[in-house]
Tab-separated table of C-alpha atoms in Angstrom:
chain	number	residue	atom	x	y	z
W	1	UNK	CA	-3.423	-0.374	-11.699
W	2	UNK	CA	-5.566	-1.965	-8.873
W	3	UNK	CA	-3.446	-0.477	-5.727
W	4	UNK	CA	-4.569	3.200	-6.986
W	5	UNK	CA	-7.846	4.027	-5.246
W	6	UNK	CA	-10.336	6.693	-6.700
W	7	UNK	CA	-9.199	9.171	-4.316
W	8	UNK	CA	-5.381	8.996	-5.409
W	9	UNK	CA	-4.267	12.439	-6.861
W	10	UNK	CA	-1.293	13.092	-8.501
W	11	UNK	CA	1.619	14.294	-7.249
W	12	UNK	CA	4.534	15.265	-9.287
W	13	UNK	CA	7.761	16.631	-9.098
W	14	UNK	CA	10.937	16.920	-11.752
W	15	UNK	CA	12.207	13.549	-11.266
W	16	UNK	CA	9.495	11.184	-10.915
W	17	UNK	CA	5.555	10.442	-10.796
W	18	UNK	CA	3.555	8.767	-8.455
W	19	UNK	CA	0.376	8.450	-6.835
W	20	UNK	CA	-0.016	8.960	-3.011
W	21	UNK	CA	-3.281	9.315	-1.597
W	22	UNK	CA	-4.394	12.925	-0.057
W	23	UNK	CA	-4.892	10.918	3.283
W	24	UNK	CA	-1.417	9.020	3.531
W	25	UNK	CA	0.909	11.332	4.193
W	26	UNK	CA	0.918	15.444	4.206
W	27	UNK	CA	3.430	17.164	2.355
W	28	UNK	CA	5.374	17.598	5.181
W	29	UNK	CA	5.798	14.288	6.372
W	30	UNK	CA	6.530	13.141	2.617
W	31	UNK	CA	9.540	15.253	2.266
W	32	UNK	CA	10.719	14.476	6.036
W	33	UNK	CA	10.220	10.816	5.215
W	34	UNK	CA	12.188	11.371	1.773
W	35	UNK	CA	14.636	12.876	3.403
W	36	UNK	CA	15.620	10.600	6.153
W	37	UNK	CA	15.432	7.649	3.448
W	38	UNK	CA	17.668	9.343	1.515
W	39	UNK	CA	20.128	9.998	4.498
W	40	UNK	CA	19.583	6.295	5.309
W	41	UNK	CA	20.112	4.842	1.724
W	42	UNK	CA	22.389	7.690	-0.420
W	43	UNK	CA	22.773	5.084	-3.145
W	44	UNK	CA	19.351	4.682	-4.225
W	45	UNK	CA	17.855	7.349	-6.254
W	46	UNK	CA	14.751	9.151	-5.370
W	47	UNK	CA	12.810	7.112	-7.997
W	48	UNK	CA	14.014	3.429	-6.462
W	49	UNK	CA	12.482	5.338	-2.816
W	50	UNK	CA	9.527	6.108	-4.423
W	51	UNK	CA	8.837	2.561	-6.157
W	52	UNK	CA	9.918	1.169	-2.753
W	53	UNK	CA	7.258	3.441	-0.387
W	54	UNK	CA	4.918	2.524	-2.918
W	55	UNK	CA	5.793	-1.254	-2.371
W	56	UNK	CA	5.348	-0.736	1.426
W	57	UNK	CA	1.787	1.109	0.836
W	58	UNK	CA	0.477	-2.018	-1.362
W	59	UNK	CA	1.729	-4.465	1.137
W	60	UNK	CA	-0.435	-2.706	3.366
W	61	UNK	CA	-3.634	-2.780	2.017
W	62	UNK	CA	-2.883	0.124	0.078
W	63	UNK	CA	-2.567	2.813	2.673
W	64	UNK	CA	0.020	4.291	4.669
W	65	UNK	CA	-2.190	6.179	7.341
W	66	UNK	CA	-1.989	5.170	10.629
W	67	UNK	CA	1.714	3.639	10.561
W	68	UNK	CA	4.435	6.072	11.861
W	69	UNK	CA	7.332	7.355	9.683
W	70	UNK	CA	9.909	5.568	11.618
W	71	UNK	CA	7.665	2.348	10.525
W	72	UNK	CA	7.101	3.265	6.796
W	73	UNK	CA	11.195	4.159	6.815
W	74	UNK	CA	11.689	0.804	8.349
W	75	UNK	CA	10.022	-1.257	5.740
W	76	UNK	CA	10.879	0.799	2.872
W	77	UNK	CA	14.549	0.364	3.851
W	78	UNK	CA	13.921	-3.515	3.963
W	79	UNK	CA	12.811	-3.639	0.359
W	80	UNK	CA	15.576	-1.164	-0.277
């Protein structure tokens, strides 16, 4: 898949894979972001977030660094 760059490691956990860069978010701001999209959007299931931040991260040129986790939340929630 094109939008995964060389650097992309996995990152796993019970309920769904993806692929998120080492650089685009830190732990930390993944589960904070997770967390406030799933206060925002209860109905969608932590795999339709996922699909949806990774949406936001190819519309960007394929990165997430640099744009703030109100912004990332805001576009995720419009694809949402």
């Amino acid at each position: 898949e094109n939008f995964l760059q060389k650097t992309s490691v996995p990152f796993s956990t019970n309920s769904y894979d993806a692929f998120i860069s080492p650089n685009t978010l830190n732990l930390s701001s993944f589960t904070k972001l997770m967390k406030k999209l799933q206060e925002i959007h209860p109905e969608a299931s932590r795999d339709k977030i996922v699909d949806a931040l990774l949406e936001v991260r190819r519309n960007n040129k394929g990165i997430l660094s640099g744009l703030s986790i109100n912004s990332i939340a805001e576009r995720t929630s419009v694809i949402l």
